[in-house]
mmCIF file of C-alpha atoms in Angstrom:
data_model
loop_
_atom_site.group_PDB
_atom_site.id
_atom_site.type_symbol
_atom_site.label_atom_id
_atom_site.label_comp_id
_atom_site.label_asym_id
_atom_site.label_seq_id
_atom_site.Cartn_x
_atom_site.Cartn_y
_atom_site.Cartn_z
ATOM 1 C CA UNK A 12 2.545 -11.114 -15.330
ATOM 2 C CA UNK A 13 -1.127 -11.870 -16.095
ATOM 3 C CA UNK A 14 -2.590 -13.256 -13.149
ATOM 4 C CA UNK A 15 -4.851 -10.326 -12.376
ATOM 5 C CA UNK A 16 -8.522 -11.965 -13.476
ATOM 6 C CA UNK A 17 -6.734 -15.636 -12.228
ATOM 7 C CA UNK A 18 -6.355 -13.618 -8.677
ATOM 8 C CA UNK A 19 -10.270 -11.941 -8.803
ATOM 9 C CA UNK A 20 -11.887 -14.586 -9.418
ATOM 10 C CA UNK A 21 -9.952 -16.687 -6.529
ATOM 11 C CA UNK A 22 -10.730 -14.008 -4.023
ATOM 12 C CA UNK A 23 -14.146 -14.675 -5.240
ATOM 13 C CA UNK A 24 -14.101 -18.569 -4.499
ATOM 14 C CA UNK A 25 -12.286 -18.211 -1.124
ATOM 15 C CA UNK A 26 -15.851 -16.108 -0.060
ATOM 16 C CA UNK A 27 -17.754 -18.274 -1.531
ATOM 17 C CA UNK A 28 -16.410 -21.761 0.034
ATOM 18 C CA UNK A 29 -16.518 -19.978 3.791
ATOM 19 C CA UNK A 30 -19.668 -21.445 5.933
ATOM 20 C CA UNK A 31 -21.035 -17.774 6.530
ATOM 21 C CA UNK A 32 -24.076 -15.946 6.054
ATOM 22 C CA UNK A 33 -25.309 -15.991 2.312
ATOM 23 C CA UNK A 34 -26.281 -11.936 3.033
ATOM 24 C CA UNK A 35 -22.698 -11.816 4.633
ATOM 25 C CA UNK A 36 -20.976 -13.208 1.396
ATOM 26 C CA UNK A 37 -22.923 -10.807 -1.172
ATOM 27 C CA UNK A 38 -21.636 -8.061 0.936
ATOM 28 C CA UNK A 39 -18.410 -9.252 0.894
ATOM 29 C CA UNK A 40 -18.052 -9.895 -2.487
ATOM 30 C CA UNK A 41 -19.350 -6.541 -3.662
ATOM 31 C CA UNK A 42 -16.464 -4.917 -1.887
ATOM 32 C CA UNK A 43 -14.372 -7.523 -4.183
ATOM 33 C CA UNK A 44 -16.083 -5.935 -7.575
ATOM 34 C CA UNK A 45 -15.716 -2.594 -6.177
ATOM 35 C CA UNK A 46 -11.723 -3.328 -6.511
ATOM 36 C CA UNK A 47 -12.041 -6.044 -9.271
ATOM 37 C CA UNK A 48 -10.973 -3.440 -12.150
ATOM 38 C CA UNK A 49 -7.806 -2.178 -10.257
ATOM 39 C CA UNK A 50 -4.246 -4.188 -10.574
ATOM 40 C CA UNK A 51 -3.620 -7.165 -8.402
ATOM 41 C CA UNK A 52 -0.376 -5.998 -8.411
ATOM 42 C CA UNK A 53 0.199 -7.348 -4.539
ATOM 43 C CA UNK A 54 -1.023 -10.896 -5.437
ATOM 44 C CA UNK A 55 0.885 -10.673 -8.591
ATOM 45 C CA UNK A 56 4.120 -9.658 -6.724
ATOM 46 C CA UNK A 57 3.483 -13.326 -4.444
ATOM 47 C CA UNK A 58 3.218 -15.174 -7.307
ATOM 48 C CA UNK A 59 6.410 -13.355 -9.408
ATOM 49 C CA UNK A 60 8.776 -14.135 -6.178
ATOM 50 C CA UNK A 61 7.603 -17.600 -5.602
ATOM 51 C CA UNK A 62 7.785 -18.563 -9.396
ATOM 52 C CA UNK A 63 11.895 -16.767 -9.417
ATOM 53 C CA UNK A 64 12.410 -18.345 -6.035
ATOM 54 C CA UNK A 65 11.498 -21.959 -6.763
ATOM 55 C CA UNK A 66 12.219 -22.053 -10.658
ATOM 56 C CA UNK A 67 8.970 -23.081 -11.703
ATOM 57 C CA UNK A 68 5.535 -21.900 -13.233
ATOM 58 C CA UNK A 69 3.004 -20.720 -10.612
ATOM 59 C CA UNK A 70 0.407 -23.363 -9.804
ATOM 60 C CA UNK A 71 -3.263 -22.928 -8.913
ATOM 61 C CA UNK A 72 -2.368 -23.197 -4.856
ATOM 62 C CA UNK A 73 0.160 -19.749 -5.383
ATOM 63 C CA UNK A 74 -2.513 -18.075 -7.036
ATOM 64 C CA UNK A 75 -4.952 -19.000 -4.769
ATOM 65 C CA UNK A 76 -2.575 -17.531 -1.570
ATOM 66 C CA UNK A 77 -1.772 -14.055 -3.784
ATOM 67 C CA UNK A 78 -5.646 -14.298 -3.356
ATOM 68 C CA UNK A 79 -5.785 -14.308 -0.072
ATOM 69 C CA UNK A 80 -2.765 -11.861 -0.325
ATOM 70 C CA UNK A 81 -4.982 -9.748 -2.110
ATOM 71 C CA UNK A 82 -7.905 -10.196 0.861
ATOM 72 C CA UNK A 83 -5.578 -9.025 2.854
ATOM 73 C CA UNK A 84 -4.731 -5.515 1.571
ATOM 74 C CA UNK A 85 -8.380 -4.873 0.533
ATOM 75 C CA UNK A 86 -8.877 -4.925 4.418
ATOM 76 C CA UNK A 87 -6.351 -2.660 5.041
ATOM 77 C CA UNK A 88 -7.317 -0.308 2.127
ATOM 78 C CA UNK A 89 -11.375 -0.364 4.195
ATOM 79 C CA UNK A 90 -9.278 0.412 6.902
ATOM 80 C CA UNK A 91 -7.364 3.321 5.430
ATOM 81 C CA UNK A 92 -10.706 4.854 4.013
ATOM 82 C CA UNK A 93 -12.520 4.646 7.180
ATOM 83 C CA UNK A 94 -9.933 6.244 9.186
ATOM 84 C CA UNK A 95 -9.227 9.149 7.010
ATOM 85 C CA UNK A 96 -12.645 9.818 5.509
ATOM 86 C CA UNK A 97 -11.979 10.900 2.360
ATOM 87 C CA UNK A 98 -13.454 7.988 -0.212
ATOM 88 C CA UNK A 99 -16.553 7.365 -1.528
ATOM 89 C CA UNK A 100 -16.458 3.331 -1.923
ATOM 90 C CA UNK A 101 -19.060 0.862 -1.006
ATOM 91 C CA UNK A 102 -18.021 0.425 2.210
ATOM 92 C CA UNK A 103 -17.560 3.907 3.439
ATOM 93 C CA UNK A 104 -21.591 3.885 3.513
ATOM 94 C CA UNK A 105 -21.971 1.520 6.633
ATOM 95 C CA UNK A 106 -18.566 1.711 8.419
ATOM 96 C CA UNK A 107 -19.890 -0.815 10.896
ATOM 97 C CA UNK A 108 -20.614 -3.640 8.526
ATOM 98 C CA UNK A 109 -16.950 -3.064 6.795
ATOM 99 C CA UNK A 110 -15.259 -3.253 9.920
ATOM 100 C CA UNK A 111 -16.995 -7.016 10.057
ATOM 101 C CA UNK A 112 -15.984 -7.625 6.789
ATOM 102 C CA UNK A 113 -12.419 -6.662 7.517
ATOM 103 C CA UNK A 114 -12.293 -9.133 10.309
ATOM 104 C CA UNK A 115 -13.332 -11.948 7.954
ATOM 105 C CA UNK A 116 -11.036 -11.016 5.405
ATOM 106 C CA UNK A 117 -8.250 -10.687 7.994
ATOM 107 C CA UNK A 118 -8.846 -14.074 9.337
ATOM 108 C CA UNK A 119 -9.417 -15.897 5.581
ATOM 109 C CA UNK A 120 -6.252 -14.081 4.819
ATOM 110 C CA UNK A 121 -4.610 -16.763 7.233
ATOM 111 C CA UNK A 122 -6.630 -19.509 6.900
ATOM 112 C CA UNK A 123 -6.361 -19.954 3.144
ATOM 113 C CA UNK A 124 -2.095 -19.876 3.975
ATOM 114 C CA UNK A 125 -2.195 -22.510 6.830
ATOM 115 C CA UNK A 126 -4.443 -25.039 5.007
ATOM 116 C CA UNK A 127 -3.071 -24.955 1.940
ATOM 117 C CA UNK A 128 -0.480 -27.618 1.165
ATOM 118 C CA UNK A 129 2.764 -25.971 0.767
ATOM 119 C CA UNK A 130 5.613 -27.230 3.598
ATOM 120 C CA UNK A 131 6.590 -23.502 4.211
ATOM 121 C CA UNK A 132 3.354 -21.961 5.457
ATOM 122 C CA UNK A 133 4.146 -21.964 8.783
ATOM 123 C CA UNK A 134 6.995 -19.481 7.889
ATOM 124 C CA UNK A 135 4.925 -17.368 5.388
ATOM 125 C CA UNK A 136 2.489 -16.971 7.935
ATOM 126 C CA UNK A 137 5.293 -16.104 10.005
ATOM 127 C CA UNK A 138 6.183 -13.181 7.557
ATOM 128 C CA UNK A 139 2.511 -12.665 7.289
ATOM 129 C CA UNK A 140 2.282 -11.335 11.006
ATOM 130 C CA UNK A 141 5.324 -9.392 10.989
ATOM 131 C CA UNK A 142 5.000 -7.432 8.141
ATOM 132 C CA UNK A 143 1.561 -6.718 8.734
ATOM 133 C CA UNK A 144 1.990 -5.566 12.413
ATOM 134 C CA UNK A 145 4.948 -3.558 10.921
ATOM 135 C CA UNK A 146 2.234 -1.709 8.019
ATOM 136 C CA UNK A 147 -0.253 -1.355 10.940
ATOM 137 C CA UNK A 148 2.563 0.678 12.977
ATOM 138 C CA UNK A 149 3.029 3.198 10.268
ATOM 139 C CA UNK A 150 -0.358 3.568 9.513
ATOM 140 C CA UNK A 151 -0.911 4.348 13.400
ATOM 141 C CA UNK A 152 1.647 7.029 12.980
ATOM 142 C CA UNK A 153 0.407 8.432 9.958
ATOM 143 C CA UNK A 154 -3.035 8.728 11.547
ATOM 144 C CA UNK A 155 -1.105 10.646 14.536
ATOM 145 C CA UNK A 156 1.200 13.277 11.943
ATOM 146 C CA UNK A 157 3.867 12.015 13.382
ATOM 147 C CA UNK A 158 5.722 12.388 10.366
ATOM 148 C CA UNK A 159 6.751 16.103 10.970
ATOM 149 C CA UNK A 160 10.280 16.175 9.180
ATOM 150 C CA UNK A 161 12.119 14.328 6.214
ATOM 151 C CA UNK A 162 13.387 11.394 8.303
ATOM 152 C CA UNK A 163 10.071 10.981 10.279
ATOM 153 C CA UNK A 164 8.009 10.782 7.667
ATOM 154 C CA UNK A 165 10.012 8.486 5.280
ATOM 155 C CA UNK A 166 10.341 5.794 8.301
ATOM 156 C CA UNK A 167 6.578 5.989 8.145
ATOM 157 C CA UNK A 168 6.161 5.212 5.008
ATOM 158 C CA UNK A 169 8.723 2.741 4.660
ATOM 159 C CA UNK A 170 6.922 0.563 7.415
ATOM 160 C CA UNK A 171 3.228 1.879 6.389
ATOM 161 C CA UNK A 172 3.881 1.071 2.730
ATOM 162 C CA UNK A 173 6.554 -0.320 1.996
ATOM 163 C CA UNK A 174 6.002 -3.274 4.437
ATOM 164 C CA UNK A 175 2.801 -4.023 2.462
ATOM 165 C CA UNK A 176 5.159 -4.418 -0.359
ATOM 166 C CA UNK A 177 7.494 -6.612 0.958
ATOM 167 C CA UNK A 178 4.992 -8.690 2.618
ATOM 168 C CA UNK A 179 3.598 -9.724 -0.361
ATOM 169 C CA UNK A 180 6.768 -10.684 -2.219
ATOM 170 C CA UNK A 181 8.031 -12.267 0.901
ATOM 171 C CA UNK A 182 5.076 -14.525 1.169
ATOM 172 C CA UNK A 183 6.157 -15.890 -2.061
ATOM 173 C CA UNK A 184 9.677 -15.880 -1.535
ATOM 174 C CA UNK A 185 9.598 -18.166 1.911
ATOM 175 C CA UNK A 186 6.601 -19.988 0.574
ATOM 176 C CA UNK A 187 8.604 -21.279 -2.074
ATOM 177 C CA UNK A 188 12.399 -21.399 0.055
ATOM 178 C CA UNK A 189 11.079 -21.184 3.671
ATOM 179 C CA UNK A 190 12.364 -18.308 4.752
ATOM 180 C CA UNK A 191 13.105 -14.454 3.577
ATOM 181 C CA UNK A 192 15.436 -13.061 1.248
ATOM 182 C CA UNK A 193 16.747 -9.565 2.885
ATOM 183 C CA UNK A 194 17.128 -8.502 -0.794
ATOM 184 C CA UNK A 195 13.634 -9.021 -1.424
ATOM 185 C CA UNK A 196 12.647 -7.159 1.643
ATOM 186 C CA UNK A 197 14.813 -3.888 0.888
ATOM 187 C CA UNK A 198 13.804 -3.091 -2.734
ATOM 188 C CA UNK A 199 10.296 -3.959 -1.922
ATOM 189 C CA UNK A 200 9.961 -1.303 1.239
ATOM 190 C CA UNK A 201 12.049 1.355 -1.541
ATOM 191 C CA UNK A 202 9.392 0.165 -4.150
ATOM 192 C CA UNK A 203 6.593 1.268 -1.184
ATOM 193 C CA UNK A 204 8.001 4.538 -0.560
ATOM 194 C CA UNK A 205 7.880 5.180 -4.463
ATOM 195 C CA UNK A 206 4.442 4.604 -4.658
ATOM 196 C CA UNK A 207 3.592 6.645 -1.512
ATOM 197 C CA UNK A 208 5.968 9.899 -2.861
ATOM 198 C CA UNK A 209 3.659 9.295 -6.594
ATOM 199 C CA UNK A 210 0.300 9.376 -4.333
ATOM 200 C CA UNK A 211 1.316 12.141 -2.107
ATOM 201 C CA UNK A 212 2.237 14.266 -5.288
ATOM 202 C CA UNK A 213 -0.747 13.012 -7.234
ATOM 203 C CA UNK A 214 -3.190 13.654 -4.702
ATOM 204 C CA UNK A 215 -2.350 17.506 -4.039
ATOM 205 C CA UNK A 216 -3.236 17.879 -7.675
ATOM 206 C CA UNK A 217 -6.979 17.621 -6.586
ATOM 207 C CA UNK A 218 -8.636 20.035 -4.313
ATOM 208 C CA UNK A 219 -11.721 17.372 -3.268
ATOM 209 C CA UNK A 220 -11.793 15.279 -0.399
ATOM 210 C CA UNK A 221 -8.523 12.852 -0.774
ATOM 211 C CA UNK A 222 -5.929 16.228 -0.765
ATOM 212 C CA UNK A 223 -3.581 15.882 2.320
ATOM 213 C CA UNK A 224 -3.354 19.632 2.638
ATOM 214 C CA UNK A 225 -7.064 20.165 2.983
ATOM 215 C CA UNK A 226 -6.923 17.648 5.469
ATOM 216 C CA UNK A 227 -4.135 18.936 7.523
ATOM 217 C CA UNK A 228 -1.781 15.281 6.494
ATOM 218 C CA UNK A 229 1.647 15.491 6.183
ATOM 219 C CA UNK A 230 3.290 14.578 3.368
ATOM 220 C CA UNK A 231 6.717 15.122 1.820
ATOM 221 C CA UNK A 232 5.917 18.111 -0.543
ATOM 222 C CA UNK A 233 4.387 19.854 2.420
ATOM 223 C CA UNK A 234 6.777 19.190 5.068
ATOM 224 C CA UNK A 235 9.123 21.337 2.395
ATOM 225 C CA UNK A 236 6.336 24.127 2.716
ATOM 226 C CA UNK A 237 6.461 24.141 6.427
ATOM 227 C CA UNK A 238 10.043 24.481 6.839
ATOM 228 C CA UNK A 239 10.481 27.497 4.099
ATOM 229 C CA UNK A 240 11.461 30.657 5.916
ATOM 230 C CA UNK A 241 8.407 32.563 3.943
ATOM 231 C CA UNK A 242 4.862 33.981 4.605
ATOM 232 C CA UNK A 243 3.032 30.835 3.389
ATOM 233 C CA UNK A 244 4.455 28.868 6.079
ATOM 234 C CA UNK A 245 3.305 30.603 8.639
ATOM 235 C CA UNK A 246 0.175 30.497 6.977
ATOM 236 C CA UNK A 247 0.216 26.342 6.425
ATOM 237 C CA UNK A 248 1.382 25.741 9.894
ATOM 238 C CA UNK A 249 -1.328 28.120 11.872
ATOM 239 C CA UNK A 250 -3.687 26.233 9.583
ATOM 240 C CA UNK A 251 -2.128 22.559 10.611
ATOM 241 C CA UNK A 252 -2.755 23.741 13.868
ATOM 242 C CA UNK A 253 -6.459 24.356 14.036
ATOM 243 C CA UNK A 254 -5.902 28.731 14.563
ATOM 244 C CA UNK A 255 -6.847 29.169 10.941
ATOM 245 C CA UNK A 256 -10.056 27.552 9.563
ATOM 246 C CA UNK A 257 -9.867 27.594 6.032
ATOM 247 C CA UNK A 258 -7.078 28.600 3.378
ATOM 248 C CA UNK A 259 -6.638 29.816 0.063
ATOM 249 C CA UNK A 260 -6.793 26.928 -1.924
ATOM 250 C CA UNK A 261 -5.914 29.299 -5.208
ATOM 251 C CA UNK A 262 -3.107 30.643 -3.696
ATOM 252 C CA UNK A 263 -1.264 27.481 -2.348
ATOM 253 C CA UNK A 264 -2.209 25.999 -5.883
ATOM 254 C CA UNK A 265 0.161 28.431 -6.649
ATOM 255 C CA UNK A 266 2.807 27.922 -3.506
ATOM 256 C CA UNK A 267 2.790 24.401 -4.490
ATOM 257 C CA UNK A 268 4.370 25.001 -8.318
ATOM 258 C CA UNK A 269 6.361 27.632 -7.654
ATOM 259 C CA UNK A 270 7.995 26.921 -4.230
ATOM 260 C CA UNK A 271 9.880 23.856 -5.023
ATOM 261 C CA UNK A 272 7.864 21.308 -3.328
ATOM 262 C CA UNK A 273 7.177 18.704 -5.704
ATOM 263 C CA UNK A 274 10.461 18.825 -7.107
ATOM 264 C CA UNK A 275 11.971 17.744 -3.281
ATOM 265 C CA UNK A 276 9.504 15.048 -3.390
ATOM 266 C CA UNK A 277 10.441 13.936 -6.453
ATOM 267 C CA UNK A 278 14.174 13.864 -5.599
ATOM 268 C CA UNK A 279 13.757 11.850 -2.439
ATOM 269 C CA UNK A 280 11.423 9.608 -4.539
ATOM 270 C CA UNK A 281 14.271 9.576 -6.978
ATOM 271 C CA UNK A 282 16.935 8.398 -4.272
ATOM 272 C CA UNK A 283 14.528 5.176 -3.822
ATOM 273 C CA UNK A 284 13.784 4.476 -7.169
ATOM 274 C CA UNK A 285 17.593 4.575 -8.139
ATOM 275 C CA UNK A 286 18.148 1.874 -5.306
ATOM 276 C CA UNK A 287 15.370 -0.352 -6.015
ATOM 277 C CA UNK A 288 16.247 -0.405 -9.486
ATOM 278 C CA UNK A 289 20.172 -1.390 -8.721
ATOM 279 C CA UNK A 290 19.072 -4.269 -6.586
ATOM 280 C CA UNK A 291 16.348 -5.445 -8.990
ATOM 281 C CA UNK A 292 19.238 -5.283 -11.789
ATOM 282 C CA UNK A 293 20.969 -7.206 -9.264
ATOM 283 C CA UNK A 294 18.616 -10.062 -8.642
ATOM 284 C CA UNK A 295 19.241 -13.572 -10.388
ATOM 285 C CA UNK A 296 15.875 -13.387 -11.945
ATOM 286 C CA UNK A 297 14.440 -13.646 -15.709
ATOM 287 C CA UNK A 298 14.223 -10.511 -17.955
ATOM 288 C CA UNK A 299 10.574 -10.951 -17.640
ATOM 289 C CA UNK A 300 10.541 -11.013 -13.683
ATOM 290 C CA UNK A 301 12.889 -8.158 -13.885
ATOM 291 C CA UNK A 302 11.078 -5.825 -16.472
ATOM 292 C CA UNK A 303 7.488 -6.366 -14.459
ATOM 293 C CA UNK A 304 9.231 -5.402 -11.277
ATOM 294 C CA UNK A 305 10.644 -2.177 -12.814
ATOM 295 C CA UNK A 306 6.878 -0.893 -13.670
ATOM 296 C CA UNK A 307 6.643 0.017 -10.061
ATOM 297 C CA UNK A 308 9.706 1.504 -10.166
ATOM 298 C CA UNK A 309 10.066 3.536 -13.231
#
């Protein structure tokens, strides 16, 4: 897939063409070349199932809805920053002009689907809604810690994630057939929780402002700490709730290598990864389709 700059400079045009404020644009395309240099991966998943789906090269209207796509999770990535606090990106300095901007981009997001020309929109705007109320759920429970055990927590993710996942490739999959492929839906939510399991373990390996411990989150690696019959966890869970101030970041550096937790993340990440992979295998698409899909798998 190659669609990335294709996708950028779409998200681009759809500001652009909108009959708002000139001051209003410039704002919201800076947050657009704040993100411009990451991967488009959630457009480029739209335009991969819609190409395997109907059999045919992407046209400029697919790339131009993976754009909107795109629009939509850059909202819900403001969103995420805003709530937790932890990121230092151009809209974290006036929180009340990014929470306009995510309104426009939430309403574009639609927009762009239900005047485009393809006879399915009505049903990809359909799986629009449902999958995004779904990723909106989880991210309400996340924001509460309601994922206190194993099972808890990965049922948050799969609908905070992993729905953002399968909404994108099930835009393209009913845009091009009309309605969803269940197949499409389940590797895509295992896909999610792969990427989430990476972050979580990823982002304990800094001690700034995004680690989850520091900022009393749950995640998978320290729901294993909390549950250990040792010292440290009564340590970690006076801490989670508000008794102890501070902790020693040195020494739970330390609790973190040692104790096992990233290595029970990494199974349970393992568990997903093995079944996204079989049903990807599965799948009647190209080689191509197949090997891109297994980069956010492997």
């Amino acid at each position: 897939m190659a669609y990335k700059n294709e996708i950028v400079e779409k998200m681009k045009e759809i500001i652009l063409l909108e009959n708002i404020e000139e001051s209003f644009k410039t704002t919201l395309l800076s947050y657009i070349n704040e993100k411009k240099d990451y991967s488009m991966s959630f457009g480029e998943l739209c335009v991969l199932h819609y190409q395997a789906f109907l059999q045919q090269k992407a046209d400029e209207r697919i790339i131009f809805v993976a754009a909107a796509v795109e629009l939509l999770i850059l909202s819900f990535d403001i969103i995420d920053d805003l709530q937790d606090g932890d990121a230092d990106y151009l809209w974290c300095q006036d929180p009340v002009i990014a929470m306009n901007a995510v309104l426009a981009m939430l309403f574009l997001t639609v927009k762009c689907i239900q005047e485009s020309t393809f006879p399915y929109r009505a049903q990809a705007i359909q799986v629009l809604y449902n999958f995004a109320l779904k990723s909106i759920n989880g991210q309400y429970l996340d924001i509460r810690n309601y994922g206190k055990d194993e099972a808890s927590y990965l049922k948050m993710t799969e609908a905070k994630s992993g729905a953002l996942i399968a909404l994108s490739s099930s835009i393209g999959v009913s845009l091009a057939i009309g309605k969803v492929d269940e197949r499409v839906t389940e590797y895509s939510i295992c896909i999610g929780v792969v990427q989430q399991i990476l972050n979580d373990i990823q982002g304990l390996k800094s001690w700034e402002k995004k680690n989850d411990l520091l900022n009393r989150k749950l995640s998978l690696p320290i729901i294993y700490l909390l549950e250990q019959p040792e010292q440290y966890a009564d340590i970690l869970r006076n801490y989670y709730k508000g008794s102890k101030k501070e902790i020693d970041t040195t020494y739970f550096k330390e609790i973190l290598l040692e104790s096992g937790a990233i290595n029970y993340a990494l199974a349970i990440k393992n568990i997903y990864q093995y079944k996204a992979l079989h049903m990807v295998e599965a799948m009647p698409f190209s080689h191509a389709d197949k090997t891109y899909l297994k980069t956010f798998i492997e």
